[in-house]
C-alpha cells in the first residue's frame, strides 16, 4: 500500500485515463473493536464499484472485465492488520493502486476519466510529511516521516553504505577518534555524495529535513552547504542502523514542539485577520472564499469533518447518505486552497471552537 504522495505521483494520478477510472474510498480503523467492521465494509464497497461498472452502458465488456481484475488484485494486496484511518483504491484498465491514509475518508465509489485525489491531498497536508536523514561514517539512512511514525525509505538511492578494510566506525567512536574519522577524505567524499543525493530528492519532493548524527558528522554536513539551510540538525548518533521506533523517539519531541509553535502562530494570524477584516470562519464562508482564490492561510482542526449539500447559494448541513450530500467537503476546501497557493495548517481539535473548526485568513 502506498503512503507518500510526491508532486510527481500526484501529477501522474491526475492524468486522464480511458473511461472508467474507478476510485473506491472507505474509512478504516487502527484498533479493536472498530476494525472488526473493516473487512466487510471493504468487500461491500468494492462490490458496489463492480455493480456500477456492470450497469454503466458506457463501459464495454472488455474494459469491465479488465477493471474487475484490477479491483481483485488491489483487494489481494490490502493488509487490514496495518490499516490507518482511510483506504483508497484506484483502478482503471491495466492498472491499480492502493493508498493507506492517516485521515478518514467518506465511503464512496466514483467512476470518471480521472482518479479522485482530493482525499489524498488533504491527508498529505494533514500529515505534514518530513524526511529524517541519519548519517555516520559508514552508512546513511533515510526515513519517511508522518504524523505518528517514521518508516525507512528507499527513495533517492538511500540507504548508502561503504565498506573499507579495517574500518570500524563504532570502534573509532568508542576510543574517542570520531572527529578524525570525519576529517578523512574518503569519509568526506562519502557524505558529500549523500548531500548531493539528498539535494536532488528535496528538489523532487520538498519537505522539512531532520539530520541526525554525532556532532562531528553534523559539522561536516553543514560545510557541504547543498541542503544545510533546509536542515534541522539533531545531535544523536547510532540511528543509521536503528529501527523506526528508535528514530521516532528522537524526532517526536521536536515535532511536538513544532506543533505548539504552529498552533500559537495560527492563532495570532487569525486574531490579526479579524482586526483587518480579512477573516473567514465556518465551512460555508471559507468554501466561498476558497472558490474565489481569496484564502491565504487555511486553518483546520485535525479531525474536523462536515457533511453538507450545496443549495445553490450556500452550503447547508446534511446527513451522510442524503441526496447530493458531500461528505468530504473539508478535503475539497483543503485541495482548493492548496491549488491556489494557500498555506494550509492543521491544528489540534478544540483550537478553533469559536470558528466551528475551520477558518481562513484572506488575501483581500
Coordinates of C-alpha atoms in Angstrom, one line a residue:
X1 CA 0.0 0.0 0.0
X2 CA 1.2 3.5 -0.9
X3 CA 1.7 6.2 1.7
X4 CA 3.9 9.0 0.3
X5 CA 2.3 11.4 -2.2
X6 CA 5.0 13.3 -4.1
X7 CA 4.2 16.1 -6.6
X8 CA 5.3 13.7 -9.4
X9 CA 3.0 11.0 -8.2
X10 CA 0.1 13.4 -7.8
X11 CA 0.5 14.6 -11.3
X12 CA 0.5 11.1 -12.6
X13 CA -2.6 10.2 -10.6
X14 CA -4.4 13.3 -12.0
X15 CA -3.6 12.3 -15.6
X16 CA -6.8 11.5 -17.7
X17 CA -7.5 7.8 -18.1
X18 CA -9.6 5.8 -20.6
X19 CA -13.1 5.6 -19.0
X20 CA -13.7 4.1 -16.5
X21 CA -11.2 5.3 -13.9
X22 CA -12.6 3.9 -10.6
X23 CA -12.0 5.5 -7.2
X24 CA -13.1 3.4 -4.2
X25 CA -12.9 5.0 -0.8
X26 CA -13.7 3.6 2.6
X27 CA -12.9 4.5 6.2
X28 CA -10.7 2.1 8.2
X29 CA -9.7 1.7 11.8
X30 CA -6.4 1.1 13.6
X31 CA -7.7 -0.6 16.7
X32 CA -10.2 -3.1 18.1
X33 CA -13.2 -3.3 18.2
X34 CA -13.8 -0.8 15.4
X35 CA -11.5 -2.5 13.0
X36 CA -13.7 -5.7 13.0
X37 CA -16.1 -4.0 10.6
X38 CA -13.3 -3.1 8.1
X39 CA -13.2 -6.3 6.0
X40 CA -17.0 -6.4 5.5
X41 CA -17.1 -2.7 4.6
X42 CA -14.2 -3.1 2.2
X43 CA -15.8 -6.0 0.4
X44 CA -19.1 -4.2 0.2
X45 CA -17.8 -1.0 -1.3
X46 CA -15.8 -3.0 -3.9
X47 CA -18.9 -5.0 -4.7
X48 CA -20.7 -1.6 -5.2
X49 CA -18.0 -0.5 -7.6
X50 CA -18.4 -3.7 -9.6
X51 CA -22.2 -3.2 -9.6
X52 CA -21.9 0.3 -11.0
X53 CA -19.5 -1.0 -13.7
X54 CA -22.0 -3.7 -14.7
X55 CA -24.8 -1.3 -15.1
X56 CA -22.9 1.5 -16.9
X57 CA -23.7 1.3 -20.6
X58 CA -20.6 3.3 -21.4
X59 CA -18.3 0.5 -20.1
X60 CA -17.5 -2.2 -22.7
X61 CA -17.4 -5.8 -21.6
X62 CA -13.7 -6.0 -22.3
X63 CA -12.9 -2.9 -20.1
X64 CA -15.3 -4.1 -17.4
X65 CA -13.5 -7.4 -17.2
X66 CA -10.1 -5.6 -17.0
X67 CA -11.2 -3.3 -14.2
X68 CA -12.8 -6.1 -12.3
X69 CA -9.4 -7.9 -12.4
X70 CA -7.6 -4.8 -11.2
X71 CA -10.0 -4.4 -8.3
X72 CA -9.5 -8.0 -7.3
X73 CA -5.7 -7.6 -7.5
X74 CA -6.0 -4.5 -5.3
X75 CA -8.1 -6.4 -2.7
X76 CA -5.4 -9.1 -2.6
X77 CA -2.7 -6.5 -1.7
X78 CA -4.6 -5.0 1.2
X79 CA -3.5 -5.9 4.7
X80 CA -6.0 -4.5 7.1
X81 CA -3.9 -5.6 10.0
X82 CA -1.8 -2.4 9.2
X83 CA -4.8 -0.2 8.4
X84 CA -4.8 3.5 9.2
X85 CA -7.8 5.8 9.1
X86 CA -8.7 5.6 5.4
X87 CA -8.2 3.5 2.3
X88 CA -8.4 4.5 -1.3
X89 CA -8.3 2.1 -4.3
X90 CA -7.7 3.4 -7.8
X91 CA -8.4 1.0 -10.7
X92 CA -8.5 1.6 -14.4
X93 CA -7.8 -0.6 -17.5
X94 CA -4.4 -2.1 -17.0
X95 CA -3.6 -0.5 -13.6
X96 CA -4.4 -0.2 -9.9
X97 CA -3.1 1.4 -6.8
X98 CA -4.0 1.1 -3.1
X99 CA -3.4 4.1 -0.7
X100 CA -3.5 4.0 3.1
X101 CA -4.2 7.3 4.7
X102 CA -3.8 8.7 8.1
X103 CA -7.0 10.7 7.7
X104 CA -10.6 9.3 7.4
X105 CA -12.4 9.3 4.1
X106 CA -16.1 9.0 3.2
X107 CA -17.3 5.7 1.9
X108 CA -17.9 6.2 -1.8
X109 CA -17.4 5.0 -5.4
X110 CA -16.6 7.3 -8.3
X111 CA -16.4 6.4 -12.0
X112 CA -14.8 9.1 -14.1
X113 CA -12.0 9.6 -16.6
X114 CA -9.6 10.7 -13.7
X115 CA -9.0 9.4 -10.2
X116 CA -10.4 11.3 -7.2
X117 CA -7.3 12.7 -5.5
X118 CA -8.6 15.3 -3.1
X119 CA -8.7 13.0 -0.1
X120 CA -5.1 12.0 -0.7
X121 CA -4.1 15.7 -1.0
X122 CA -5.9 16.6 2.2
X123 CA -4.4 13.6 4.1
X124 CA -0.9 14.5 2.9
X125 CA -1.4 18.1 4.1
X126 CA -2.6 17.0 7.5
X127 CA 0.2 14.5 7.9
X128 CA 2.9 17.2 7.3
X129 CA 5.4 14.8 5.9
X130 CA 9.1 15.2 6.6
X131 CA 12.4 13.5 6.0
X132 CA 14.9 12.2 8.6
X133 CA 18.4 11.5 7.3
X134 CA 20.7 9.6 9.7
X135 CA 24.4 10.0 8.9
X136 CA 27.5 8.2 10.0
X137 CA 30.9 7.5 8.6
X138 CA 29.9 4.2 7.0
X139 CA 26.1 4.4 6.4
X140 CA 23.4 7.0 5.6
X141 CA 19.8 6.0 6.2
X142 CA 16.7 7.9 5.0
X143 CA 13.4 7.8 6.9
X144 CA 10.0 8.9 5.6
X145 CA 8.1 10.7 8.4
X146 CA 4.5 11.3 9.0
X147 CA 2.1 12.3 11.8
X148 CA 2.8 9.3 14.1
X149 CA 5.6 7.2 12.6
X150 CA 8.7 7.0 10.5
X151 CA 9.5 4.2 8.0
X152 CA 12.7 3.6 6.2
X153 CA 12.7 4.9 2.7
X154 CA 14.5 3.7 -0.4
X155 CA 13.9 6.9 -2.3
X156 CA 16.8 8.8 -3.9
X157 CA 19.3 5.9 -3.8
X158 CA 19.2 5.5 0.0
X159 CA 20.4 3.8 2.2
X160 CA 24.0 4.4 1.3
X161 CA 26.8 2.2 2.8
X162 CA 30.5 1.9 2.4
X163 CA 33.0 -0.8 3.4
X164 CA 36.7 -0.3 3.9
X165 CA 39.3 -2.7 5.1
X166 CA 40.0 -2.3 8.9
X167 CA 37.3 0.4 9.0
X168 CA 35.2 0.2 12.2
X169 CA 33.2 3.4 12.9
X170 CA 31.8 2.1 16.2
X171 CA 35.3 1.2 17.4
X172 CA 36.5 4.7 16.5
X173 CA 33.7 6.2 18.4
X174 CA 34.4 4.1 21.5
X175 CA 38.1 5.1 21.5
X176 CA 37.3 8.8 21.0
X177 CA 38.7 9.1 17.5
X178 CA 35.4 10.0 15.8
X179 CA 36.4 13.6 14.9
X180 CA 39.4 12.5 13.0
X181 CA 37.2 10.0 11.2
X182 CA 35.2 12.8 9.7
X183 CA 38.3 14.6 8.6
X184 CA 39.2 11.6 6.5
X185 CA 38.9 12.3 2.8
X186 CA 37.1 9.1 2.0
X187 CA 34.5 9.8 4.7
X188 CA 34.1 13.4 3.4
X189 CA 33.6 12.1 -0.2
X190 CA 31.0 9.5 1.1
X191 CA 29.0 12.1 2.9
X192 CA 29.3 14.7 0.2
X193 CA 27.7 12.1 -2.2
X194 CA 24.9 11.7 0.3
X195 CA 24.5 15.5 0.4
X196 CA 24.2 15.7 -3.4
X197 CA 21.7 12.8 -3.5
X198 CA 19.6 14.4 -0.7
X199 CA 19.6 17.8 -2.6
X200 CA 18.2 16.1 -5.7
X201 CA 15.5 14.3 -3.6
X202 CA 14.5 17.6 -2.0
X203 CA 14.1 19.2 -5.4
X204 CA 11.7 16.4 -6.4
X205 CA 9.9 16.1 -3.1
X206 CA 10.5 19.1 -0.9
X207 CA 9.9 18.5 2.8
X208 CA 11.4 19.5 6.2
X209 CA 14.6 17.7 6.8
X210 CA 16.0 16.5 10.1
X211 CA 19.6 15.2 10.0
X212 CA 20.8 13.1 12.9
X213 CA 24.4 12.2 13.8
X214 CA 27.2 12.8 16.1
X215 CA 28.5 16.4 16.3
X216 CA 31.5 15.8 14.1
X217 CA 29.2 14.4 11.4
X218 CA 26.8 17.3 11.6
X219 CA 29.6 19.8 11.4
X220 CA 30.9 18.2 8.2
X221 CA 27.4 18.1 6.8
X222 CA 27.0 21.8 7.4
X223 CA 30.2 22.5 5.5
X224 CA 28.8 21.0 2.3
X225 CA 26.0 23.5 2.1
X226 CA 23.8 21.9 -0.5
X227 CA 20.9 21.2 1.9
X228 CA 22.3 22.6 5.2
X229 CA 20.0 25.6 5.0
X230 CA 17.0 23.2 4.9
X231 CA 18.3 21.0 7.7
X232 CA 17.3 20.8 11.3
X233 CA 20.4 19.2 12.9
X234 CA 19.8 16.6 15.7
X235 CA 22.8 15.6 17.7
X236 CA 22.1 11.9 18.2
X237 CA 24.4 9.1 16.9
X238 CA 23.6 5.4 16.4
X239 CA 20.5 5.8 14.3
X240 CA 21.8 4.7 10.9
X241 CA 21.5 1.1 12.0
X242 CA 18.5 1.7 14.3
X243 CA 14.9 0.7 13.8
X244 CA 12.0 3.1 13.1
X245 CA 10.8 3.2 16.8
X246 CA 14.2 4.4 18.0
X247 CA 14.3 7.2 15.3
X248 CA 10.7 8.2 16.2
X249 CA 11.5 8.5 19.9
X250 CA 14.2 11.0 19.0
X251 CA 12.2 13.1 16.5
X252 CA 8.8 13.1 18.3
X253 CA 9.7 15.7 20.9
X254 CA 10.8 18.1 18.1
X255 CA 7.5 17.6 16.3
X256 CA 5.5 18.2 19.4
X257 CA 7.4 21.5 20.0
X258 CA 6.7 22.4 16.3
X259 CA 3.0 21.7 16.8
X260 CA 2.8 24.0 19.7
X261 CA 4.6 26.8 17.9
X262 CA 2.4 26.2 14.8
X263 CA -0.8 26.4 16.8
X264 CA 0.3 29.6 18.5
X265 CA 1.3 31.2 15.2
X266 CA -2.0 30.3 13.6
X267 CA -4.0 31.7 16.5
X268 CA -2.1 35.0 16.2
X269 CA -2.6 35.3 12.5
X270 CA -6.4 34.6 12.8
X271 CA -6.7 37.3 15.5
X272 CA -4.8 39.8 13.4
X273 CA -7.0 39.0 10.4
X274 CA -10.1 39.7 12.5
X275 CA -8.9 43.2 13.1
X276 CA -8.1 43.8 9.4
X277 CA -11.4 42.3 8.2
X278 CA -9.6 39.6 6.2
X279 CA -11.1 36.8 8.2
X280 CA -13.5 33.9 7.3
X281 CA -14.9 31.2 9.6
X282 CA -17.2 28.3 9.2
X283 CA -17.4 25.8 6.4
X284 CA -19.7 27.9 4.1
X285 CA -17.9 31.2 4.4
X286 CA -14.5 29.5 4.0
X287 CA -15.7 27.5 1.0
X288 CA -17.0 30.6 -0.8
X289 CA -13.6 32.3 -0.2
X290 CA -11.7 29.2 -1.3
X291 CA -13.6 29.0 -4.6
X292 CA -12.7 32.7 -5.3
X293 CA -9.0 32.0 -4.6
X294 CA -9.0 34.5 -1.7
X295 CA -7.7 32.3 1.1
X296 CA -4.1 33.0 2.0
X297 CA -4.0 30.8 5.1
X298 CA -6.4 28.0 5.9
X299 CA -6.6 26.6 9.5
X300 CA -8.4 23.3 10.1
X301 CA -8.8 21.3 13.2
X302 CA -7.2 17.9 12.7
X303 CA -10.4 15.8 13.0
X304 CA -12.9 18.3 11.7
X305 CA -15.3 16.9 9.2
X306 CA -18.6 18.2 7.8
X307 CA -21.3 16.8 5.6
X308 CA -23.2 19.4 3.6
X309 CA -25.1 19.9 0.4
X310 CA -25.0 22.9 -1.9
X311 CA -28.3 24.7 -2.2
X312 CA -27.0 26.9 -5.0
X313 CA -26.0 29.9 -2.8
X314 CA -24.6 28.3 0.3
X315 CA -23.5 25.1 1.9
X316 CA -26.1 23.8 4.3
X317 CA -25.8 20.9 6.8
X318 CA -26.8 17.5 5.6
X319 CA -26.8 13.9 6.8
X320 CA -24.4 11.3 5.2
X321 CA -26.4 9.5 2.6
X322 CA -28.7 12.4 1.8
X323 CA -29.2 13.1 -1.9
X324 CA -26.3 15.3 -3.2
X325 CA -24.6 15.2 0.3
X326 CA -20.9 16.0 0.2
X327 CA -19.1 14.0 3.0
X328 CA -15.6 15.3 2.1
X329 CA -16.2 19.0 1.8
X330 CA -13.3 19.8 4.1
X331 CA -11.0 17.8 1.9
X332 CA -12.3 19.7 -1.1
X333 CA -11.6 23.0 0.6
X334 CA -8.1 21.9 1.5
X335 CA -7.3 20.8 -2.0
X336 CA -8.8 24.0 -3.5
X337 CA -6.8 26.2 -1.1
X338 CA -3.6 24.3 -1.9
X339 CA -4.3 24.7 -5.7
X340 CA -4.5 28.5 -5.2
X341 CA -1.2 28.7 -3.2
X342 CA -2.7 29.0 0.3
X343 CA -0.8 27.9 3.4
X344 CA -2.8 25.1 5.0
X345 CA -2.3 24.4 8.7
X346 CA -3.9 21.7 10.7
X347 CA -4.3 22.4 14.5
X348 CA -5.4 20.3 17.5
X349 CA -9.1 19.7 18.0
X350 CA -10.6 22.5 20.1
X351 CA -8.3 25.2 18.9
X352 CA -11.0 26.6 16.6
X353 CA -14.1 26.1 18.7
X354 CA -15.2 29.7 18.1
X355 CA -14.8 29.3 14.4
X356 CA -16.7 26.0 14.1
X357 CA -13.5 24.0 13.3
X358 CA -12.3 25.9 10.2
X359 CA -11.1 29.4 9.5
X360 CA -9.1 31.4 7.0
X361 CA -7.0 34.5 6.6
X362 CA -8.0 36.2 3.3
X363 CA -5.8 37.9 0.7
X364 CA -8.3 40.7 0.3

